[in-house]
Structure formats: structure tokens, C-alpha cells
Coordinates of C-alpha atoms and ligand atoms in Angstrom, one line a residue:
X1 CA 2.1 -8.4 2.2
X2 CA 0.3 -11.3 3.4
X3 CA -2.9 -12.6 3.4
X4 CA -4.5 -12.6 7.0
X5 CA -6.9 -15.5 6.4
X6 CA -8.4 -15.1 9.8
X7 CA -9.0 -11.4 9.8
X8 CA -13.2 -10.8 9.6
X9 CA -14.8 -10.8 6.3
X10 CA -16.0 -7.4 4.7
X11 CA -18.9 -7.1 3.3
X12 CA -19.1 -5.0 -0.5
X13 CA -21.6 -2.8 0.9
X14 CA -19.3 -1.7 3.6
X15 CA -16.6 -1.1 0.9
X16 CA -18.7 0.2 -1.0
X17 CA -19.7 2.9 1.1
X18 CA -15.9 4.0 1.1
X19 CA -16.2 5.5 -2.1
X20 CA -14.6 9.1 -2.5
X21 CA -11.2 10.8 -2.4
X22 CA -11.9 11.3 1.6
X23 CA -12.1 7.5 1.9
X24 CA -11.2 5.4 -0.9
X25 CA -11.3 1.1 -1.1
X26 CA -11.2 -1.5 -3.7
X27 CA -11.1 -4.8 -4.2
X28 CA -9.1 -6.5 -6.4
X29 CA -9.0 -10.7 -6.8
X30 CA -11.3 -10.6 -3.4
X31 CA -9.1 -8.2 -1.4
X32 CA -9.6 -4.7 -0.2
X33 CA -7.1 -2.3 0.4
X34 CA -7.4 1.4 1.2
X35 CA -6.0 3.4 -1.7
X36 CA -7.1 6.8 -0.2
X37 CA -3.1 8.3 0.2
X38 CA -2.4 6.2 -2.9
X39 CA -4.3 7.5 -5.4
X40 CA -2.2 10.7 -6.0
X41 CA 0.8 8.5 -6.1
X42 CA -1.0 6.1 -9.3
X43 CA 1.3 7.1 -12.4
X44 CA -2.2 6.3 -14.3
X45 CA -3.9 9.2 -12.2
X46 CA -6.3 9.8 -10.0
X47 CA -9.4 8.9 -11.5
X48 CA -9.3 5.9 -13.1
X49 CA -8.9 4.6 -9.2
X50 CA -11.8 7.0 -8.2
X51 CA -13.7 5.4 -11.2
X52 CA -13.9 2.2 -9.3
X53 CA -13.6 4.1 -5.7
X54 CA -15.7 1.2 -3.4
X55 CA -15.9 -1.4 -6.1
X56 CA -14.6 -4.7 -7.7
X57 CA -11.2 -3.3 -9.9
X58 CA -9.8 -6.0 -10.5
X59 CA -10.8 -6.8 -14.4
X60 CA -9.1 -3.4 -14.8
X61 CA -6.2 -3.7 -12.6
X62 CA -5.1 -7.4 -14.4
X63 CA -6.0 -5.4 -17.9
X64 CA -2.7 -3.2 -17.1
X65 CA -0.6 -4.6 -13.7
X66 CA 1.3 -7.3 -12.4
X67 CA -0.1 -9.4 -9.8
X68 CA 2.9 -8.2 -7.1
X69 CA 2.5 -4.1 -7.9
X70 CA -0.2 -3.8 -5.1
X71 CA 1.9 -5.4 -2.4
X72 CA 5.0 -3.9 -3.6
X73 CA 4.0 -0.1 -3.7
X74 CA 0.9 -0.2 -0.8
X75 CA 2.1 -0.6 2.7
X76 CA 0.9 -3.4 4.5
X77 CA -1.4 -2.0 6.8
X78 CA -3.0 -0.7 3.6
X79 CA -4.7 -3.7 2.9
X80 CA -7.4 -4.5 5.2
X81 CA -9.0 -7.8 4.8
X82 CA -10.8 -10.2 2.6
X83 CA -14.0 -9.6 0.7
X84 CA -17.4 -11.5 1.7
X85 CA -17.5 -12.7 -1.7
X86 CA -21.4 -14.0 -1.1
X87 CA -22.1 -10.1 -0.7
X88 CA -20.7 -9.3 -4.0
X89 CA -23.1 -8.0 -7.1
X90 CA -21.6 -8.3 -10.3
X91 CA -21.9 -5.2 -12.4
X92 CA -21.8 -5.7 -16.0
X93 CA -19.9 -2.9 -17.6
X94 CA -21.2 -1.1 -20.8
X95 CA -18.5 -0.8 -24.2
X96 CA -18.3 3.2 -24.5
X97 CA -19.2 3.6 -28.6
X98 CA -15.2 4.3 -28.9
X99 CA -14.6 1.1 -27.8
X100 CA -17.1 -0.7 -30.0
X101 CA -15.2 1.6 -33.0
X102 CA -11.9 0.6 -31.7
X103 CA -13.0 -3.1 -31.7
X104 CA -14.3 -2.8 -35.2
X105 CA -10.7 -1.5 -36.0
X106 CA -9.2 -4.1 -34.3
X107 CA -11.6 -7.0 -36.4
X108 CA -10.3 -5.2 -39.6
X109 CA -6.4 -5.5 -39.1
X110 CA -4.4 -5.8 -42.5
X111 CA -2.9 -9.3 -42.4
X112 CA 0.5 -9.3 -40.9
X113 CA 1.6 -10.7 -44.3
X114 CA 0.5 -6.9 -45.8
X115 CA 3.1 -5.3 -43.0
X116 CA 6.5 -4.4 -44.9
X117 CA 7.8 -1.8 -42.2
X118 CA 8.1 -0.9 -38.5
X119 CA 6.0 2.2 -39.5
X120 CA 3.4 0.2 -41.0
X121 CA 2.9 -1.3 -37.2
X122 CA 3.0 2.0 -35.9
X123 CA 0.2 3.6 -38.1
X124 CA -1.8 0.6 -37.0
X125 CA -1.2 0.7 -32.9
X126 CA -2.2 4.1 -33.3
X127 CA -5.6 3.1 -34.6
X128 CA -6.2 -0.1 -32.4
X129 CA -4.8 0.6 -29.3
X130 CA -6.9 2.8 -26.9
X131 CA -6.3 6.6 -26.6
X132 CA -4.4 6.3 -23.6
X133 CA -2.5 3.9 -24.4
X134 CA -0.7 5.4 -27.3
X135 CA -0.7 8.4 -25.6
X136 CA 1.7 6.6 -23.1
X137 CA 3.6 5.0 -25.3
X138 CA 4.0 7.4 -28.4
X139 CA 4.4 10.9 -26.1
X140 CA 7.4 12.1 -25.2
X141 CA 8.8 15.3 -23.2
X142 CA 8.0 19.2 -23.7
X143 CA 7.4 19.8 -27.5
X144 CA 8.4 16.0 -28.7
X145 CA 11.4 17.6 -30.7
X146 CA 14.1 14.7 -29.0
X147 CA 11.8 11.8 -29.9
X148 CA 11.3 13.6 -33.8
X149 CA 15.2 14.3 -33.5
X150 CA 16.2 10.4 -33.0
X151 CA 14.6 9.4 -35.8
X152 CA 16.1 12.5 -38.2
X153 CA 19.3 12.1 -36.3
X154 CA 19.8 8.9 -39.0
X155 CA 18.9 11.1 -42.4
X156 CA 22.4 13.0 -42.0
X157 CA 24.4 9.7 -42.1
X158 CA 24.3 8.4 -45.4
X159 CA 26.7 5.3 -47.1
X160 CA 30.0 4.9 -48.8
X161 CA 29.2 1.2 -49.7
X162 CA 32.1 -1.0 -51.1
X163 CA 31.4 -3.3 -54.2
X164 CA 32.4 -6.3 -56.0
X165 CA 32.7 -8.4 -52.8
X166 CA 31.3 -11.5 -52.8
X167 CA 28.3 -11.4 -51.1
X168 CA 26.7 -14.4 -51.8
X169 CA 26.3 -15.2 -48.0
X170 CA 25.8 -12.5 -45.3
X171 CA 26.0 -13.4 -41.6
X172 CA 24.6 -9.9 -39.3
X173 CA 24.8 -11.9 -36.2
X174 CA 26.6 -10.5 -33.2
X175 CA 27.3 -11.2 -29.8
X176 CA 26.2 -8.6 -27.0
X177 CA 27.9 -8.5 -23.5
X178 CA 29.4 -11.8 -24.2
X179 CA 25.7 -13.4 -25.5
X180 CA 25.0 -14.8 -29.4
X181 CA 22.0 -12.7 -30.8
X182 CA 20.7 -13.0 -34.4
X183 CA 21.3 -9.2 -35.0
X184 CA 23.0 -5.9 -33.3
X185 CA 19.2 -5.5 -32.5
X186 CA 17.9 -5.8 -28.9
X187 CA 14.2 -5.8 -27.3
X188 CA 14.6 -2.4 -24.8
X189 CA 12.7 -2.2 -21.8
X190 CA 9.1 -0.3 -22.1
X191 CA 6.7 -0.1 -19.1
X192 CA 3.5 -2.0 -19.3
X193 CA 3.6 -4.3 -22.2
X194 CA -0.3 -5.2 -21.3
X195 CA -1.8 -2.1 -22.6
X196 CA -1.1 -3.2 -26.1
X197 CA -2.2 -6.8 -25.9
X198 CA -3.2 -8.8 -23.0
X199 CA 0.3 -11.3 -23.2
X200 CA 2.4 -7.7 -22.8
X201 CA 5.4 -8.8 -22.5
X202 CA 5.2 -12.3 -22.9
X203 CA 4.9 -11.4 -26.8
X204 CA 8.4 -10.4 -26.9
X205 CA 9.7 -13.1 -24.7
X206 CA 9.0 -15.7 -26.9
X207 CA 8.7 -13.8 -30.0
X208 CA 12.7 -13.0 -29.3
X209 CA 13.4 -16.6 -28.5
X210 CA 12.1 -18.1 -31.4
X211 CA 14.5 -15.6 -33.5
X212 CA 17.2 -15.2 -31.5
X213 CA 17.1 -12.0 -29.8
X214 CA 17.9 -10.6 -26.4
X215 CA 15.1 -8.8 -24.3
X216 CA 15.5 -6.5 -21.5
X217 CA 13.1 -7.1 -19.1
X218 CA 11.6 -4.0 -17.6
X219 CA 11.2 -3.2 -14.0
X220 CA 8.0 -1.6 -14.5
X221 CA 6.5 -4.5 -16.2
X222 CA 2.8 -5.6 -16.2
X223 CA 3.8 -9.8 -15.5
X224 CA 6.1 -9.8 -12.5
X225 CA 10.0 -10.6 -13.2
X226 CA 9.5 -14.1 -13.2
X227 CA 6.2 -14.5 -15.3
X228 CA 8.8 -13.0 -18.3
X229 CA 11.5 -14.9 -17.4
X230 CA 9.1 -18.4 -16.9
X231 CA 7.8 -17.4 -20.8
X232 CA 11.8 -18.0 -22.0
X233 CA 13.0 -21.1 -23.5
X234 CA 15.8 -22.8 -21.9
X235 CA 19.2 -21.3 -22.7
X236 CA 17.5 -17.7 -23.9
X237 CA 19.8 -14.9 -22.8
X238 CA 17.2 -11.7 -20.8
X239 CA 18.4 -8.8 -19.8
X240 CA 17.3 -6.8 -16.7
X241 CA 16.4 -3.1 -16.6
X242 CA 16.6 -1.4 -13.3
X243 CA 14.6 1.4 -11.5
X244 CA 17.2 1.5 -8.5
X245 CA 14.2 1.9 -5.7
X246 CA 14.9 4.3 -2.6
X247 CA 15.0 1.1 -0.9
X248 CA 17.5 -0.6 -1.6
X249 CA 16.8 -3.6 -0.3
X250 CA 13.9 -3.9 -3.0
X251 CA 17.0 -3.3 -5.4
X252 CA 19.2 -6.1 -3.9
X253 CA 16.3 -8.7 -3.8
X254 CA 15.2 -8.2 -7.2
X255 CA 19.3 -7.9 -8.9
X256 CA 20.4 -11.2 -7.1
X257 CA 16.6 -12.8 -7.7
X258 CA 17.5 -12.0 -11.7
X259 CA 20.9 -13.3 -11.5
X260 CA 19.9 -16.6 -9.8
X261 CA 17.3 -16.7 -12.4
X262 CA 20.1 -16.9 -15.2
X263 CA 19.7 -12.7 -16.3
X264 CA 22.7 -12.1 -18.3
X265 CA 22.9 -8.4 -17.8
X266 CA 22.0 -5.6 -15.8
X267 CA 21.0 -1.8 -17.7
X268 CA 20.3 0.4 -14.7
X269 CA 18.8 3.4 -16.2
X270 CA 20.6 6.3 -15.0
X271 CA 18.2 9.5 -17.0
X272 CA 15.4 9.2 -15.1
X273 CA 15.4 11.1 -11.4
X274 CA 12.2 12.8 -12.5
X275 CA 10.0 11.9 -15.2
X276 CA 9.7 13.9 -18.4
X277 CA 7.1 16.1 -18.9
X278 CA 4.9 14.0 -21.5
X279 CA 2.0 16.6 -22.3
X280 CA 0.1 14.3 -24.1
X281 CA -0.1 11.8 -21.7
X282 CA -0.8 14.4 -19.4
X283 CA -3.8 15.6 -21.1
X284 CA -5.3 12.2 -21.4
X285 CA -4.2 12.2 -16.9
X286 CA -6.2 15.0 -16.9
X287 CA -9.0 13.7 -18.9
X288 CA -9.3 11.1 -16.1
X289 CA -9.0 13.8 -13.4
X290 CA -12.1 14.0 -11.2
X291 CA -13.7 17.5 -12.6
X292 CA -13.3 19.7 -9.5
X293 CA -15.2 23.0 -9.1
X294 CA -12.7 24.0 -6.6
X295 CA -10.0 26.7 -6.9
X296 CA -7.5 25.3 -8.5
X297 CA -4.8 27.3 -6.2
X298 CA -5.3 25.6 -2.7
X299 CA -2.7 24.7 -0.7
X300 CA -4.1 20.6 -1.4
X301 CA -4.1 21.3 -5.0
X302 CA -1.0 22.5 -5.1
X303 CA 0.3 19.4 -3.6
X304 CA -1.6 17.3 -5.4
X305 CA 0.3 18.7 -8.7
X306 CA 3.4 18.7 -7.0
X307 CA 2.9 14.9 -5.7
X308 CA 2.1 13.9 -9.6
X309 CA 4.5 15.4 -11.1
X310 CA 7.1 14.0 -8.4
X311 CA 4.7 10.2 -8.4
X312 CA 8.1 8.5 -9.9
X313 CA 10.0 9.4 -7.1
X314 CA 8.1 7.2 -4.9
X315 CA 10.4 4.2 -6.2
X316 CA 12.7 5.5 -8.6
X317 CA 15.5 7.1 -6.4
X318 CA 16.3 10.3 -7.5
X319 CA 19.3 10.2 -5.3
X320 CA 21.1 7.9 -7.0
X321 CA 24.9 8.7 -7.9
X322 CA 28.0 7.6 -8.8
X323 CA 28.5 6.5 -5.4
X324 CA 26.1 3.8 -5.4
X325 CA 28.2 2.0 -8.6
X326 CA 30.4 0.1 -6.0
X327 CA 27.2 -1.0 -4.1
X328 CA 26.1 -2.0 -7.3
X329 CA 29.2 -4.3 -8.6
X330 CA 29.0 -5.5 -5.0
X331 CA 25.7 -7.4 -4.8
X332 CA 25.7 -9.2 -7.8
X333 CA 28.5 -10.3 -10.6
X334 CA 26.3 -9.5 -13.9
X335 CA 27.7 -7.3 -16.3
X336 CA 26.2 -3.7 -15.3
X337 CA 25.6 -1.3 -18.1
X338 CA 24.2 2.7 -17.5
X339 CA 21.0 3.0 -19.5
X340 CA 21.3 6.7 -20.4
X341 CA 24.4 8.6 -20.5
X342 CA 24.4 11.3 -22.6
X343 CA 27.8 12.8 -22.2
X344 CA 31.5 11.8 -23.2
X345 CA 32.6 12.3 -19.8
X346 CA 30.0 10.3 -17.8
X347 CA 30.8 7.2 -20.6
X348 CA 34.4 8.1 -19.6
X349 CA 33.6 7.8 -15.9
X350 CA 31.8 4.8 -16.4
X351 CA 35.0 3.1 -18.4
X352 CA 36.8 4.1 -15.1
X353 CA 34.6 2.3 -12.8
X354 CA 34.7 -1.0 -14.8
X355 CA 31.3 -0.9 -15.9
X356 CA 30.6 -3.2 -19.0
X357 CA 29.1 -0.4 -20.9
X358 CA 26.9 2.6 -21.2
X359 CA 23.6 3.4 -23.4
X360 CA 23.9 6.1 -25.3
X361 CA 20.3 7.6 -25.3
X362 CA 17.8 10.1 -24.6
X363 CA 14.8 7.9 -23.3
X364 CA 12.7 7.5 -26.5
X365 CA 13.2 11.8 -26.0
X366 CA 10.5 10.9 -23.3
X367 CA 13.3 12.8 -20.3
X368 CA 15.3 15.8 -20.6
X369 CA 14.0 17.7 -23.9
X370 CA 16.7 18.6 -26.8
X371 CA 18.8 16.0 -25.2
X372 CA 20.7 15.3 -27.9
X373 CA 20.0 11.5 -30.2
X374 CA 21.7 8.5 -29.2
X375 CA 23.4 8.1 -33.1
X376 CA 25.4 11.9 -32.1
X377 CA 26.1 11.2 -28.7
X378 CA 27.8 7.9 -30.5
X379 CA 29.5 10.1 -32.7
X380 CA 31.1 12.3 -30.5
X381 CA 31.8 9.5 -27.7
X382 CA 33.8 7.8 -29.7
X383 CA 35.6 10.5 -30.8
X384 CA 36.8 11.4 -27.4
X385 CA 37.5 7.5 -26.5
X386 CA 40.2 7.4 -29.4
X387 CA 41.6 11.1 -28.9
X388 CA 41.7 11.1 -25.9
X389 CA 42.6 6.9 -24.4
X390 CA 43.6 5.7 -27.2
X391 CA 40.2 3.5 -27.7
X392 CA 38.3 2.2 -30.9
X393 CA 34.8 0.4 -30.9
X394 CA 33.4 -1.6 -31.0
X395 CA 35.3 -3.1 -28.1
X396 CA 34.6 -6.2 -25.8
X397 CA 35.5 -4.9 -22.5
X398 CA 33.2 -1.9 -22.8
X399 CA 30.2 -1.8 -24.6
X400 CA 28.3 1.3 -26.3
X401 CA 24.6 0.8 -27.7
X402 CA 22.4 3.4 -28.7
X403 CA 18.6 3.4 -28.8
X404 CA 16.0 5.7 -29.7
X405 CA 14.1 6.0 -33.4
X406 CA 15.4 3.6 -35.2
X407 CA 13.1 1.9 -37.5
X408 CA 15.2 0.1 -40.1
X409 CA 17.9 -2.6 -40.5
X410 CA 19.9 0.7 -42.2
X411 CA 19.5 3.0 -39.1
X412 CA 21.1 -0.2 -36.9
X413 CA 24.1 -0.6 -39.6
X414 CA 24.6 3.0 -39.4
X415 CA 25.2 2.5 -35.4
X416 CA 27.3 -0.7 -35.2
X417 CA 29.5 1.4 -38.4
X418 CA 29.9 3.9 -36.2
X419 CA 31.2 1.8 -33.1
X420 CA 28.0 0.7 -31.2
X421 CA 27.7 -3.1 -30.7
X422 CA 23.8 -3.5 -30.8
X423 CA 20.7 -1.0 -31.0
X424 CA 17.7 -1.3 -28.9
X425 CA 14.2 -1.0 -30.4
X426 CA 11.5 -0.1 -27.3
X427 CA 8.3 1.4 -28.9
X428 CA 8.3 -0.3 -32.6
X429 CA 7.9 -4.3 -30.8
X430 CA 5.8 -2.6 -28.6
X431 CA 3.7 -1.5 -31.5
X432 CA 3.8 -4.8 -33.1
X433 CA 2.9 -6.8 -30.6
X434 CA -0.8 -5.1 -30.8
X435 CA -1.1 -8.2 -33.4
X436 CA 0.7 -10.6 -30.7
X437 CA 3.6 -12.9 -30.9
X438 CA 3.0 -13.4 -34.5
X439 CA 3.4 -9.6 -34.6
X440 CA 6.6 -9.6 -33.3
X441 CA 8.1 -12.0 -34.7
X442 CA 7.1 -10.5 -38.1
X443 CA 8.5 -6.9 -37.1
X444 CA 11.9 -9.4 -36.3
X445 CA 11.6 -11.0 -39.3
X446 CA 11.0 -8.1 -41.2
X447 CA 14.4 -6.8 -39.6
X448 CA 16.0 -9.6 -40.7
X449 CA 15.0 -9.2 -44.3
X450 CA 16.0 -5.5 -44.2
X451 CA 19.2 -6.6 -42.9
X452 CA 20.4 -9.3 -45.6
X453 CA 19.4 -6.9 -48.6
X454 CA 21.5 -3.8 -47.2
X455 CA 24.3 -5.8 -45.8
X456 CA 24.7 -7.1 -49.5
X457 CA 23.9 -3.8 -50.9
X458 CA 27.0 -2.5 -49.0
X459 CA 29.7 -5.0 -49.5
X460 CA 29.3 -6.3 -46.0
X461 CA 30.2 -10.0 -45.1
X462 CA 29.6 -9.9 -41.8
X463 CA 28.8 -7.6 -38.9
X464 CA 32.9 -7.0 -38.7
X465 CA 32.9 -5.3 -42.4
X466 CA 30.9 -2.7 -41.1
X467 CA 33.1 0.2 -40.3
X468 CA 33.6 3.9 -40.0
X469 CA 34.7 3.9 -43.4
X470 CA 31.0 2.8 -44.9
X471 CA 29.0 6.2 -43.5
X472 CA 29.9 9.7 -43.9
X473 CA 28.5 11.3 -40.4
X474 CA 29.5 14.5 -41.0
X475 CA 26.5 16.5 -41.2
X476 CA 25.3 14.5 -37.8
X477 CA 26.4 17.8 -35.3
X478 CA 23.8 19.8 -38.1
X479 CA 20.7 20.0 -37.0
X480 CA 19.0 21.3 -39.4
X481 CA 19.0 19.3 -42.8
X482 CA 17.1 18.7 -46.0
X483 CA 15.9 15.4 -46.3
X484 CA 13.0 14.0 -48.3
X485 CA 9.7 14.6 -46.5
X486 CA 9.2 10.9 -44.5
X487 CA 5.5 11.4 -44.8
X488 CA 4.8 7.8 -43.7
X489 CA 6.7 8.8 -40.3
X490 CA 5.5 12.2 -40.1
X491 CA 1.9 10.7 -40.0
X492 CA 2.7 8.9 -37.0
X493 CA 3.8 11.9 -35.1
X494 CA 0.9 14.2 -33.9
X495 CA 1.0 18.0 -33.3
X496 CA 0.4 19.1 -29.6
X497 CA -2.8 19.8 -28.5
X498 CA -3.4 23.0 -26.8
X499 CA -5.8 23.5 -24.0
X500 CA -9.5 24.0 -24.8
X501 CA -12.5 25.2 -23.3
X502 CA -14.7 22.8 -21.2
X503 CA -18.0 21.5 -23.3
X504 CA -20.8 23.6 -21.4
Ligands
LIG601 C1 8.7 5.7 -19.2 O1 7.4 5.8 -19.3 O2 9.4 6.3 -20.0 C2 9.3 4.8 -18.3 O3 10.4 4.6 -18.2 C3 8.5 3.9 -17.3 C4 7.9 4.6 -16.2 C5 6.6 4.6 -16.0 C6 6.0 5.1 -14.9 C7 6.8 5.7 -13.9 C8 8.2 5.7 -14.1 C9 8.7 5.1 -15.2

């Protein structure tokens, strides 16, 4: 979209006078646009745009977007001119008592130094961050029994550790789709890294180059694409995760953009034609919902719902299909991996096409509900791969990872034992990076610490030692299973909330 710079200046009041769902402007960095057919289309819902329906937005917008997402998702003729900025009033906005609690939290944060686990960071985002942002990030689909599953998915895999082995040194570093990394551990992709700190995802840009790891750089990113890859130091190997767009021209420009820009991979996520049901983050959609007094049965409310629930399809493609592979390998020469196949027979497919591998997960259990964990999909994958072709992992030419509730240097050994060459981590950085960098770079380092203890602890040199042999798996099909009560974890996890009554 570009900036008419000799279209007619409008004044604030005469935005300002376009201030309901019937007719609805803002301005953001001294532009106004016309977000009336928009607004049902905001993932964020309605309201918070309604909130700021004929004013200034844009302290809020830069608080959660990239600079591009306004001219990438409005159409031009959606933006109407510049603001008369000598006609603006600046409103000075009141902290809500929450906020002054939550910044009172935020003063009081343990020092990083008092951190010892991913859960520790966890039990803290949840107090720091605001309401709807963990809701967003910790929520997941229907009854949040996948995202509970991928973490208890590791509890029914337990060791068969070798001894006297000299151990002295231990070397966990790996190399993933051809790239050196520090540890079988990479940075997955998680949508809008601002709401947990205002550097988003610039924290775990450079928190991964300064210790070696690789990040996958989100489409649905609050910096745009090259904001994340500017924050990298020369020679640090990103990753790209794709949202293939119903245009696929926006596709093209942004794959062959990221492969000029030196992105060493390409994860198009495949498990996402519709987005889960997250009822928690619903409620708190709702909770910013305009209050209507209307029936809630008209034929408009009706497609209001309809339009929310359906707001990803307006660029996530939910026609994609196997067909579109080829048009894939064809526009660019990255590797190309499937984020999200849950299935033997789609990894199989994907083998068959040449793809350089396949993720092996449910979506933080934020998709398809009682899709199974990434760890048994693992299981069972490679089973097939060596009845059936003749296959072992880990293996070069075709990659499996897994991702999805792991929160220890053990859970990741379990993985790579079991045949996966690296495991994403998505929520626990994200979680960590309410501190910063320095937060992130402690939850790596932290990794690292877990990683040298157990490596020794199991007679493992290096990452090559760790095979089949050191886990017993087979109560991973089981589903239910005794294991020690994880308070720390369970703590983290909250029950669903069930509808209540309006406050008269
Ligand atoms: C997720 O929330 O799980 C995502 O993958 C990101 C996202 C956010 C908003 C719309 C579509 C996808």
C-alpha cells in the first residue's frame, strides 16, 4: 500500500466521528484506514479495534504488530489518507488497577539466577504477562487434553543408561538439515513474540545466536521477516515457518525474499486449515466483544461467528494439498520440511516427494484435539520406515523432529534416542523471554546444563551414542499411566472455565 502524500489531510475530528461498528477508522503512525469489514476478520477480536474505533491506535497496534500487517491484510483502498496531525489531541490513557498489580509483579521478578527450570519461567509468565496474553499463548484446543498429553507423552519412556564409559567430555551438538547447532534443540515458530516483551522476537534471535541455536522465524510474527533476520549475527543459520497464503503470490515473494536473505530452511505448517478451538482464548475474545443486547441468533450474528471462527482462513489457505508440494520445490531450492504430520503414511508420502523432512506434531495440542503427541507419532513412524522401506533414523536425507511439551534436556534425549534429529521448543522461550534476551539465553543455558549432566548420567559421548537401545518406549501407545504427580507442571495448567452469569 502506498502512501498518497498528496491526497487531502483529514482532520481527527472527522475520524473521530467514524467511531462504531457501522463506520469504523483509526489511525495508526498518522494514517487512517477504514477497518469497518476488518474488524470481524482481527484474530484479536472485535473490540479491542472498537476500543479505539475513531482514535489514535497506534501505541497499541506497535505493542502487538509488525509495521507491514496493516498493508498486508487491508486492501488498498482501505486506507484513506493522512492524518492532520495539528488537529490531533493527545489522550493520556489511565493503568487499569490490574495493570498497576501486574507491574508490581513484574518489579518483583526472582533473579534469573533463582530460575533452575523451563517450568520455573512458565509459573512466572503466567503471573507477569497480561491475561490475554497467556491466554494466547498457554490455551490450547477443546478440553487442553493434547497439550496435557505432550508433556505426559515423555513419563512412559524411561532409560536403560550404559555405564563405565568414559565420560569425562560430552559433546550434544548436532547438525539439523545440513546446519551446526549447539543441541538437537530448535527455537519453533510462535505468533507474536511482542506480547511477552516488547523485543518479541528479537529476544530469541540473538539469544539463539549467542548460543548456537537455530530459530524458526514465524510468519505471523510481530517484527516483519526482515526485522528478525536484520537482529541475526552474520553466519547464524534461521529457519522459516510458512502460512502458505490463498495468494500465492504473497507465498512466492516472501519464500524467495527468505532464501535471498540466507534462510536455511523452509517448515510449511501443514495442520492448520482451520484454527483449533482455544476456549480460553476465546473467553478472553469474548471478554473484548462489544456487549450486545441484541439476539444473539440473527442472521449478522450468525455470520459474525461464523467469520471468527473461519478469521484464519483469510490468509492461511485451507486448500492447500499435496498438489501444491511441486509448486513449492519449484520456487525456491531451500530444504522444505511439513510442520505437522501426524500420520505414518503422510511422512511416507512426504519421503516420496523428496521433502527434507516432516514434523511430527500436534501444534502445542492447540489444532485437532486428542491428536496424538509428537514423541508416539515418532514411535510409530519409525516403525513403519524400517518395516516397511527398510529405513532407520536418524537419517540425513530425511529428517524427523518432533515438538510439543518438552521441558527438559531428558525429554529431547528421549526424541533424538528414538530417531528424531532435533526437538523444537515454541512456548517455554516464549515464556522466558518475559525477562528478555537474558531470559532466553538462561532458559538455553539452562538446557545446556541439563544436557551435560544426563548425557554423562547415560553413558553418552556424543549425540551418536544415543540410540534406541537407551529408552524403553513401550508403554508410549498407553495412555493411561502412573506417574509421580508433576505438581510444579500441573500448576501451570488451569482447569476450563465454564460460562457465568453476567455481573448485574
Ligand atoms: C497459533 O496460534 O497456534 C498459530 O499458529 C498462529 C496463528 C495466529 C493467528 C491466526 C492463525 C495462526
Amino acid at each position: 500500500m502506498s502512501t498518497n502524500q498528496n491526497a487531502e489531510l483529514i482532520s481527527a475530528q472527522t475520524v473521530a466521528k467514524h467511531n462504531s461498528r457501522e463506520s469504523c477508522w483509526i489511525i495508526v503512525s498518522g494514517k487512517v484506514y477504514d477497518v469497518t469489514d476488518f474488524m470481524d476478520d482481527h484474530p484479536g477480536g472485535s473490540k479491542i479495534i472498537l476500543k479505539y474505533a475513531g482514535m489514535d491506535a497506534t501505541a497499541e497496534y506497535d505493542r502487538i504488530h509488525p509495521p507491514d500487517a496493516l498493508s498486508t491484510h487491508l486492501a488498498p483502498e482501505k486506507f484513506l489518507g493522512l492524518v492532520d496531525p495539528k488537529t490531533v489531541v493527545k489522550v493520556e490513557t489511565q493503568m487499569s488497577e490490574e495493570d498497576k498489580a501486574r507491574a508490581q509483579r513484574k518489579s518483583s521478578l526472582p533473579p534469573l539466577s533463582e530460575i533452575l527450570n523451563l517450568h520455573d519461567f512458565e509459573a512466572i509468565a503466567r503471573l507477569v504477562m497480561h491475561e490475554r496474553t497467556w491466554a494466547y499463548y498457554s490455551s490450547a484446543a477443546d478440553d487442553e487434553i493434547s497439550t496435557r498429553e505432550n508433556h505426559a507423552a515423555y513419563h512412559r519412556v524411561w532409560f536403560r543408561p550404559r555405564v563405565l564409559r568414559d565420560v569425562s567430555t560430552v559433546d550434544w551438538s548436532t547438525t539439523i538439515l545440513g546446519q551446526p547447532s549447539s543441541m538437537p534443540v530448535y527455537i519453533s515458530a510462535t505468533a507474536l513474540g511482542k506480547l511477552a516483551h516488547p523485543d518479541g522476537e528479537l529476544n530469541l534471535t540473538r539469544a539463539a545466536g549467542n548460543h548456537g541455536v537455530i530459530q524458526m522465524v514465524p510468519t505471523m510474527a510481530s517484527f516483519t521477516f526482515d526485522e528478525i533476520v536484520d537482529a541475526a549475527k552474520p553466519g547464524q543459520a534461521q529457519f522459516l515457518q510458512l502460512y502458505v497464503n490463498r495468494d500465492r503470490n504473497i507465498t512466492k515473494k516472501l519464500v524467495q525474499h527468505a532464501e535471498k536473505r540466507g534462510v536455511k530452511g523452509l517448515f510449511v505448517t501443514v495442520d492448520t486449515p482451520q484454527l483449533g478451538r482455544r476456549e480460553r482464548d476465546m473467553r478472553m475474545r469474548f471478554a473484548n466483544q462489544e456487549p450486545t443486547e441484541a439476539p444473539q441468533n440473527t442472521p449478522q450474528d450468525r455470520e459474525r461467528v461464523q467469520k471468527a471462527a473461519n478469521v484464519v482462513n483469510s490468509f492461511i489457505d485451507p486448500a492447500l494439498n499435496w498438489n501444491d508440494i511441486p509448486w513449492l520445490q519449484s520456487i525456491t531450492k531451500m530444504p522444505i520440511v511439513l510442520k505437522g504430520v501426524q500420520s505414518w503414511a503422510d511422512a511416507f508420502e512426504a519421503y516420496d516427494r523428496g521433502l527434507a523432512g516432516v514434523v511430527l506434531s500436534n501444534h502445542g495440542g492447540r489444532q485437532l484435539e486428542f491428536a496424538r503427541s509428537g514423541l508416539e507419532m515418532l514411535v510409530e513412524v519409525t516403525q513403519h520406515f524400517k518395516q516397511k522401506r527398510g529405513i532407520t533414523f536418524p537419517n540425513d536425507k530425511f529428517q524427523l523432529f518432533v515438538d510439543g511439551g518438552v521441558r527438559r534436556a531428558t525429554d529431547v534425549i528421549k526424541a533424538v534416542a528414538l530417531g528424531a534429529t532435533a526437538v523444537g521448543l515454541g512456548r517455554p522461550f516464549l515464556y522466558a523471554s518475559a525477562y528478555g534476551q537474558p531470559g532466553v539465553e538462561r532458559a538455553m543455558q539452562i538446557l545446556h546444563d541439563e544436557f551435560e549432566m544426563n548425557m554423562r548420567l547415560l553413558g553418552a559421548r556424543t549425540i551418536k551414542d544415543l540410540v534406541p537401545e537407551l529408552v524403553d518406549a513401550s508403554s508410549i501407545h498407553a495412555h493411561m499411566v502412573a506417574v509421580p504427580d508433576d505438581r510444579l507442571y500441573n500448576a501451570n495448567y488451569e482447569s476450563m472455565q465454564h460460562a457465568r452469569l453476567r455481573e448485574m
